């Protein structure tokens, strides 16, 4: 049984920062105490003096592109980048090729991950207008959630039949995660823009096409339906200040039936970046105004928004370089999101305690993930050591995504992940990977 003793770290857990040692035995955190010593010569000792020790990040929304889109990324390539960025657990979306809209296709993805994933994993089952019977077979103890696209998606994953939506919301007790943009509004806005510009629409118009109105119409309808049916609803990637008023902060997270997420790119970028970054920061929902950015930060800090995630969605550089109407939306973020949020901390925008709450604790609570997301004795040893004083500039040579680019290229961060542990195994050690170690399938306390 592998034994590792981490000495002299600054631990962040449940709103506190404190100096302590932590002892890992096998895949579990065995002991957390101020002064621990190796019990015998078999114990590997890591001196973490000057480093932060946090629970592994749980990213509740990624697109790792396997199966069917593996020229953009694979479960292996993107989970490898994730652990280098301190993400030890991910939940992946169903819009692959084929889409995970049957139980058999969903289990095919789990089978791939069991052989290939560096990080712990789960997948969402994809709802459509015509697969309710299959959807209801989803095992809540083994699958993270149901995913519904209420704005445009590939294939048949746009759920735009209101009767079907109500039936899904009424029929399942599983968490329903939703992408909220009103398709009718977007199509009208896009038609107007194409009439003026043709296909080469200025990227600055993206936030007008996928507008505040499109987001608010859709998210407010989903929330109203959840209240009517009693469904457990999680709204992905809020992008507008207006939407934040739809969510509560007067009750604990454990009591919320309706929760919300914000993504790194909506906290970091605003529409002033389109001139520099172009379609590299074309996301759905769109990056919007500075006022929206400020509103999202406010809602995150006052707990109307519960989780920070990435919506990691790689495309090749060639795909992104196309004209507006052909350039796909999405970008790679898992390797750099922790560093970006620590940079925001150093700018005074968020405390380290709150950062850990939103990226580690709350995803575990929200999805009822078993024994992860905290530094607790008896929990799985998913851990990240962070050097807060190492400068690191993102460039082509150190980007690990299969697509080979990042919206953060050229950015210098003042922190770096030095070690990542998955289930007690030191999988990432100062730039070197243990390629023999694989993550585990998540289980849920439901």
Coordinates of C-alpha atoms in Angstrom, one line a residue:
X1 CA 0.0 0.0 0.0
X2 CA 1.4 3.4 -1.1
X3 CA 2.0 5.8 1.8
X4 CA 2.8 9.5 1.3
X5 CA 3.3 12.2 4.0
X6 CA 2.9 15.8 3.0
X7 CA 4.7 18.1 5.5
X8 CA 4.4 21.8 6.3
X9 CA 1.7 22.7 3.9
X10 CA -0.9 25.5 4.2
X11 CA -4.2 23.7 3.9
X12 CA -7.4 25.4 2.7
X13 CA -10.6 23.6 3.7
X14 CA -14.1 24.6 4.7
X15 CA -13.4 28.3 5.1
X16 CA -10.1 28.0 7.0
X17 CA -6.4 28.3 6.1
X18 CA -4.1 26.4 8.5
X19 CA -0.6 24.9 8.6
X20 CA -0.7 21.1 8.9
X21 CA 0.7 17.8 7.7
X22 CA -1.4 15.3 5.8
X23 CA -0.8 11.5 5.6
X24 CA -2.1 9.5 2.7
X25 CA -2.5 5.7 3.0
X26 CA -3.5 3.9 -0.2
X27 CA -6.2 6.0 -1.9
X28 CA -7.5 7.7 1.3
X29 CA -6.5 10.7 3.4
X30 CA -5.6 8.9 6.6
X31 CA -4.6 11.6 9.0
X32 CA -4.5 15.4 9.1
X33 CA -2.5 16.8 12.1
X34 CA 0.1 19.5 12.9
X35 CA 3.1 17.2 13.5
X36 CA 3.2 13.9 11.7
X37 CA 6.3 11.7 11.1
X38 CA 6.8 8.7 8.7
X39 CA 6.0 5.5 10.4
X40 CA 8.7 3.6 8.5
X41 CA 11.0 3.8 5.5
X42 CA 8.2 2.9 3.0
X43 CA 6.6 6.4 3.5
X44 CA 7.4 8.9 0.7
X45 CA 7.8 12.4 2.3
X46 CA 7.0 15.6 0.4
X47 CA 8.1 18.9 2.0
X48 CA 5.4 21.4 1.0
X49 CA 6.8 24.3 2.9
X50 CA 5.5 27.5 1.4
X51 CA 2.9 25.7 -0.7
X52 CA -0.9 25.6 -0.5
X53 CA -2.6 22.3 -0.3
X54 CA -6.2 22.2 -1.6
X55 CA -8.8 19.6 -2.4
X56 CA -8.7 18.5 -6.1
X57 CA -10.8 20.7 -8.3
X58 CA -14.1 19.2 -9.5
X59 CA -15.0 20.6 -12.9
X60 CA -18.7 20.0 -13.5
X61 CA -18.8 20.8 -17.2
X62 CA -16.3 19.7 -19.8
X63 CA -16.3 18.6 -23.4
X64 CA -13.4 16.2 -24.0
X65 CA -14.6 15.3 -27.5
X66 CA -14.5 11.5 -27.4
X67 CA -15.9 9.6 -29.2
X68 CA -16.2 11.0 -32.7
X69 CA -14.4 14.4 -32.4
X70 CA -11.0 13.2 -31.3
X71 CA -9.1 15.4 -33.7
X72 CA -10.0 18.2 -31.2
X73 CA -9.3 16.3 -28.0
X74 CA -9.5 12.9 -26.3
X75 CA -10.4 11.8 -22.8
X76 CA -6.7 11.0 -22.3
X77 CA -5.3 14.2 -23.7
X78 CA -7.7 16.6 -22.0
X79 CA -7.8 14.8 -18.6
X80 CA -3.9 14.9 -18.7
X81 CA -4.1 18.7 -19.2
X82 CA -6.7 18.9 -16.4
X83 CA -4.5 17.2 -13.8
X84 CA -1.7 19.5 -14.7
X85 CA -4.1 22.3 -13.9
X86 CA -5.2 20.8 -10.5
X87 CA -8.5 19.4 -11.8
X88 CA -8.8 15.9 -10.3
X89 CA -12.4 15.2 -11.2
X90 CA -14.5 16.1 -14.3
X91 CA -18.1 15.6 -15.5
X92 CA -18.3 15.4 -19.3
X93 CA -21.1 16.4 -21.6
X94 CA -23.1 14.1 -23.9
X95 CA -22.8 16.0 -27.2
X96 CA -20.1 13.8 -28.7
X97 CA -20.4 11.7 -31.9
X98 CA -22.5 9.6 -31.3
X99 CA -24.3 11.5 -28.6
X100 CA -24.7 9.8 -25.2
X101 CA -28.5 9.6 -25.5
X102 CA -28.9 5.9 -24.8
X103 CA -27.7 3.9 -21.8
X104 CA -25.5 1.8 -24.1
X105 CA -23.7 4.8 -25.6
X106 CA -23.3 6.3 -22.2
X107 CA -21.6 3.2 -20.9
X108 CA -19.3 3.1 -23.9
X109 CA -17.9 6.5 -22.7
X110 CA -17.4 5.1 -19.2
X111 CA -15.6 2.2 -20.7
X112 CA -13.2 4.5 -22.6
X113 CA -12.6 6.6 -19.5
X114 CA -11.8 3.5 -17.4
X115 CA -8.8 2.9 -19.6
X116 CA -7.8 6.4 -20.6
X117 CA -8.7 9.0 -18.0
X118 CA -6.0 10.5 -15.8
X119 CA -8.6 12.1 -13.6
X120 CA -11.8 10.8 -11.9
X121 CA -14.8 11.0 -14.1
X122 CA -18.5 10.9 -14.7
X123 CA -20.6 11.7 -17.7
X124 CA -24.1 13.2 -18.2
X125 CA -26.9 11.5 -20.0
X126 CA -28.2 13.6 -22.9
X127 CA -31.9 14.3 -23.1
X128 CA -33.7 14.8 -26.5
X129 CA -37.2 15.4 -27.7
X130 CA -37.8 11.7 -28.0
X131 CA -35.7 9.6 -25.5
X132 CA -37.6 10.0 -22.2
X133 CA -37.9 6.2 -21.7
X134 CA -34.2 5.7 -22.1
X135 CA -33.5 8.8 -19.9
X136 CA -35.5 7.4 -17.0
X137 CA -33.2 4.3 -16.9
X138 CA -30.3 6.5 -15.8
X139 CA -28.9 5.3 -12.4
X140 CA -28.6 8.2 -10.0
X141 CA -25.8 6.5 -8.0
X142 CA -23.6 6.0 -11.0
X143 CA -24.3 8.9 -13.4
X144 CA -23.8 12.6 -12.6
X145 CA -26.9 14.2 -14.1
X146 CA -29.2 14.7 -17.1
X147 CA -28.1 17.3 -19.6
X148 CA -30.5 19.3 -21.6
X149 CA -29.6 21.9 -24.3
X150 CA -32.3 24.5 -24.4
X151 CA -30.2 26.5 -26.9
X152 CA -28.7 25.3 -30.1
X153 CA -26.7 22.1 -30.1
X154 CA -25.5 19.6 -32.6
X155 CA -27.6 16.8 -34.0
X156 CA -31.0 16.3 -32.2
X157 CA -29.9 17.5 -28.8
X158 CA -31.8 20.7 -28.9
X159 CA -34.8 20.1 -26.6
X160 CA -37.4 22.7 -27.9
X161 CA -40.6 20.8 -27.3
X162 CA -42.2 22.4 -24.2
X163 CA -44.4 19.4 -23.6
X164 CA -41.4 17.1 -23.6
X165 CA -39.5 19.5 -21.3
X166 CA -42.3 19.5 -18.8
X167 CA -42.5 15.7 -18.9
X168 CA -38.7 15.3 -18.3
X169 CA -38.8 17.8 -15.5
X170 CA -41.8 16.0 -13.9
X171 CA -40.5 12.5 -14.4
X172 CA -36.9 12.4 -13.1
X173 CA -35.6 13.0 -9.6
X174 CA -32.0 13.3 -11.0
X175 CA -30.3 16.6 -11.2
X176 CA -31.1 18.3 -14.6
X177 CA -28.3 20.5 -15.9
X178 CA -29.3 23.0 -18.6
X179 CA -27.7 25.2 -21.3
X180 CA -30.1 28.1 -21.5
X181 CA -30.3 30.3 -24.6
X182 CA -33.5 31.0 -26.5
X183 CA -33.1 29.6 -30.0
X184 CA -35.8 31.8 -31.6
X185 CA -34.2 35.0 -30.4
X186 CA -30.7 33.9 -31.5
X187 CA -32.0 32.9 -35.0
X188 CA -33.7 36.3 -35.4
X189 CA -30.5 38.2 -34.3
X190 CA -28.3 36.0 -36.5
X191 CA -30.5 36.6 -39.6
X192 CA -30.3 40.4 -39.1
X193 CA -26.5 40.2 -38.8
X194 CA -26.1 38.0 -41.8
X195 CA -28.3 40.4 -43.8
X196 CA -25.9 43.2 -43.0
X197 CA -22.5 41.5 -43.1
X198 CA -22.9 38.1 -44.8
X199 CA -21.0 35.3 -43.2
X200 CA -18.1 37.5 -42.1
X201 CA -19.9 39.0 -39.1
X202 CA -17.6 41.0 -36.8
X203 CA -16.9 38.9 -33.7
X204 CA -17.9 41.8 -31.6
X205 CA -21.5 41.2 -32.7
X206 CA -21.5 37.7 -31.0
X207 CA -22.8 39.2 -27.7
X208 CA -25.6 40.9 -29.6
X209 CA -26.6 37.8 -31.5
X210 CA -26.5 35.5 -28.4
X211 CA -27.9 38.3 -26.4
X212 CA -28.8 39.0 -22.8
X213 CA -32.4 38.6 -23.8
X214 CA -31.8 35.2 -25.3
X215 CA -30.2 34.0 -22.1
X216 CA -32.7 35.5 -19.7
X217 CA -35.8 34.2 -21.7
X218 CA -34.5 30.7 -21.6
X219 CA -33.1 30.6 -18.0
X220 CA -36.2 32.2 -16.5
X221 CA -38.4 29.7 -18.3
X222 CA -36.3 26.7 -17.1
X223 CA -36.4 28.0 -13.5
X224 CA -40.2 28.6 -13.7
X225 CA -40.7 25.0 -14.9
X226 CA -38.4 23.7 -12.1
X227 CA -40.5 25.5 -9.5
X228 CA -43.7 24.2 -11.1
X229 CA -42.6 20.6 -11.2
X230 CA -40.2 20.4 -8.2
X231 CA -37.3 19.4 -10.4
X232 CA -33.7 19.6 -9.3
X233 CA -32.2 22.2 -11.7
X234 CA -28.6 23.3 -12.3
X235 CA -28.2 26.2 -14.7
X236 CA -24.8 26.1 -16.5
X237 CA -22.5 29.0 -17.5
X238 CA -24.4 32.2 -16.5
X239 CA -23.2 35.0 -18.7
X240 CA -25.4 38.0 -17.8
X241 CA -25.9 40.1 -14.7
X242 CA -29.6 40.1 -15.3
X243 CA -29.9 36.3 -14.9
X244 CA -28.3 36.3 -11.5
X245 CA -31.4 37.9 -10.0
X246 CA -33.2 34.6 -10.7
X247 CA -31.2 32.7 -8.0
X248 CA -31.3 32.6 -4.2
X249 CA -28.7 33.2 -1.6
X250 CA -30.9 33.1 1.5
X251 CA -30.7 29.4 2.1
X252 CA -27.7 27.0 2.3
X253 CA -26.6 25.2 -0.8
X254 CA -27.8 21.8 0.6
X255 CA -31.4 23.2 0.6
X256 CA -31.4 24.7 -2.9
X257 CA -33.4 23.0 -5.6
X258 CA -32.2 25.5 -8.2
X259 CA -28.4 26.2 -8.5
X260 CA -26.1 28.1 -10.8
X261 CA -22.6 27.9 -12.3
X262 CA -20.3 30.5 -13.8
X263 CA -17.3 29.7 -16.0
X264 CA -13.8 31.0 -15.9
X265 CA -14.0 32.8 -19.3
X266 CA -17.1 34.8 -18.2
X267 CA -15.2 35.9 -15.1
X268 CA -12.0 36.7 -16.9
X269 CA -13.0 38.2 -20.3
X270 CA -15.5 40.8 -21.3
X271 CA -16.5 42.1 -24.8
X272 CA -13.5 44.5 -24.8
X273 CA -11.3 41.4 -25.5
X274 CA -12.9 40.5 -28.8
X275 CA -10.7 42.9 -30.7
X276 CA -7.5 41.2 -29.5
X277 CA -8.7 37.6 -29.2
X278 CA -11.3 37.3 -32.0
X279 CA -13.0 34.0 -32.4
X280 CA -10.7 32.4 -29.9
X281 CA -13.1 33.7 -27.2
X282 CA -16.2 32.8 -29.1
X283 CA -18.3 30.9 -26.6
X284 CA -21.9 30.0 -26.2
X285 CA -23.2 31.8 -24.2
X286 CA -21.2 34.7 -25.4
X287 CA -18.7 36.7 -23.4
X288 CA -20.7 39.9 -22.7
X289 CA -20.1 43.4 -21.2
X290 CA -18.0 44.6 -18.4
X291 CA -21.2 45.3 -16.5
X292 CA -22.2 41.6 -16.9
X293 CA -18.7 40.5 -15.8
X294 CA -19.1 42.7 -12.6
X295 CA -22.6 41.3 -12.0
X296 CA -21.4 37.7 -12.3
X297 CA -18.6 38.4 -9.8
X298 CA -21.0 39.9 -7.3
X299 CA -23.4 37.0 -7.6
X300 CA -20.5 34.5 -7.1
X301 CA -19.4 36.2 -4.0
X302 CA -22.8 36.6 -2.4
X303 CA -23.6 32.9 -3.2
X304 CA -26.4 33.3 -5.8
X305 CA -23.9 31.5 -8.1
X306 CA -22.7 28.3 -6.5
X307 CA -19.9 26.8 -8.7
X308 CA -17.0 27.9 -10.9
X309 CA -16.4 25.5 -13.9
X310 CA -14.6 25.7 -17.3
X311 CA -16.9 24.5 -20.0
X312 CA -13.7 23.2 -21.6
X313 CA -14.5 22.7 -25.3
X314 CA -11.4 22.5 -27.6
X315 CA -11.5 23.1 -31.3
X316 CA -8.5 23.1 -33.7
X317 CA -6.9 26.5 -34.5
X318 CA -7.9 26.0 -38.1
X319 CA -11.5 25.6 -37.1
X320 CA -11.5 28.7 -34.9
X321 CA -9.8 30.8 -37.6
X322 CA -12.8 30.6 -39.9
X323 CA -15.3 33.4 -40.5
X324 CA -17.8 34.1 -37.8
X325 CA -20.6 31.8 -39.0
X326 CA -18.3 28.9 -39.5
X327 CA -16.0 29.3 -36.5
X328 CA -17.2 26.9 -33.7
X329 CA -17.9 28.2 -30.2
X330 CA -15.8 26.9 -27.3
X331 CA -12.3 26.9 -26.1
X332 CA -9.8 24.9 -23.9
X333 CA -9.5 25.9 -20.3
X334 CA -8.8 23.0 -17.9
X335 CA -5.0 23.5 -17.7
X336 CA -5.2 27.1 -16.7
X337 CA -8.4 27.8 -14.8
X338 CA -7.0 27.4 -11.3
X339 CA -4.1 29.8 -12.1
X340 CA -6.6 32.3 -13.6
X341 CA -8.7 32.2 -10.5
X342 CA -5.7 32.6 -8.2
X343 CA -4.7 35.6 -10.3
X344 CA -8.2 37.0 -9.6
X345 CA -7.5 36.3 -5.9
X346 CA -4.2 38.3 -6.1
X347 CA -6.2 41.1 -7.7
X348 CA -8.5 41.2 -4.6
X349 CA -11.5 39.8 -6.4
X350 CA -12.0 36.5 -4.4
X351 CA -10.5 34.9 -1.3
X352 CA -8.7 31.6 -1.4
X353 CA -11.3 30.1 0.9
X354 CA -14.1 31.2 -1.4
X355 CA -12.3 29.9 -4.4
X356 CA -11.9 26.4 -2.8
X357 CA -15.6 26.5 -1.8
X358 CA -16.7 27.2 -5.4
X359 CA -14.3 24.9 -7.2
X360 CA -14.0 22.0 -4.8
X361 CA -16.6 21.8 -2.0
X362 CA -19.7 23.0 -3.8
X363 CA -19.5 20.8 -6.8
X364 CA -19.2 17.8 -4.5
X365 CA -22.2 19.0 -2.5
X366 CA -24.3 19.9 -5.5
X367 CA -23.8 16.6 -7.3
X368 CA -23.7 14.5 -4.0
X369 CA -20.3 13.1 -5.0
X370 CA -19.1 10.5 -2.6
X371 CA -16.0 11.3 -0.5
X372 CA -14.4 14.0 -2.7
X373 CA -14.1 17.7 -2.7
X374 CA -12.7 18.2 0.8
X375 CA -9.5 17.7 2.9
X376 CA -11.1 15.2 5.3
X377 CA -9.8 12.0 6.9
X378 CA -11.5 9.1 5.2
X379 CA -12.0 10.9 2.0
X380 CA -10.3 10.0 -1.3
X381 CA -6.9 11.7 -1.5
X382 CA -7.5 14.0 -4.5
X383 CA -5.1 16.8 -3.6
X384 CA -3.3 19.7 -5.3
X385 CA -0.2 21.5 -4.1
X386 CA 0.2 25.0 -5.5
X387 CA 3.3 27.2 -5.5
X388 CA 2.0 30.8 -5.1
X389 CA 5.3 32.4 -6.1
X390 CA 6.2 30.8 -9.4
X391 CA 5.8 32.9 -12.6
X392 CA 4.5 30.9 -15.5
X393 CA 3.8 32.3 -19.0
X394 CA 1.3 30.3 -21.2
X395 CA 2.9 29.5 -24.6
X396 CA 2.8 26.9 -27.3
X397 CA 5.6 24.9 -25.7
X398 CA 3.8 24.3 -22.4
X399 CA 0.2 23.9 -23.6
X400 CA -1.0 20.3 -23.1
X401 CA -4.3 20.5 -24.9
X402 CA -4.5 18.4 -28.1
X403 CA -5.7 21.4 -30.0
X404 CA -2.4 23.2 -29.1
X405 CA -3.7 26.7 -28.2
X406 CA -5.2 28.6 -25.3
X407 CA -7.1 31.8 -24.9
X408 CA -4.6 32.6 -22.2
X409 CA -1.5 32.4 -24.5
X410 CA 0.9 35.2 -23.6
X411 CA -0.6 35.6 -20.1
X412 CA 1.9 35.3 -17.2
X413 CA 0.5 33.8 -14.0
X414 CA 2.0 34.1 -10.6
X415 CA 1.2 30.6 -9.4
X416 CA 1.7 27.1 -10.6
X417 CA 0.5 23.6 -9.7
X418 CA 3.5 21.6 -8.5
X419 CA 1.8 18.3 -7.5
X420 CA -1.5 16.6 -8.2
X421 CA -2.7 13.5 -6.4
X422 CA -5.5 11.3 -7.8
X423 CA -6.8 8.7 -5.3
X424 CA -3.6 9.0 -3.3
X425 CA -1.3 8.6 -6.4
X426 CA 1.1 11.3 -7.3
X427 CA 0.1 11.6 -10.9
X428 CA 1.6 15.0 -11.7
X429 CA 4.9 16.0 -10.2
X430 CA 6.5 19.3 -11.2
X431 CA 5.8 18.8 -14.9
X432 CA 6.2 15.0 -15.0
X433 CA 3.3 12.6 -15.3
X434 CA 2.8 9.1 -14.0
X435 CA 1.1 7.7 -17.1
X436 CA 0.3 4.3 -15.5
X437 CA -2.2 5.8 -13.0
X438 CA -5.9 6.2 -14.0
X439 CA -8.8 7.9 -12.4
X440 CA -11.9 6.3 -11.0
X441 CA -15.6 6.5 -11.9
X442 CA -17.5 8.7 -9.5
X443 CA -20.2 7.4 -7.3
X444 CA -23.0 9.5 -5.8
X445 CA -24.7 9.6 -2.4
X446 CA -28.3 9.5 -3.7

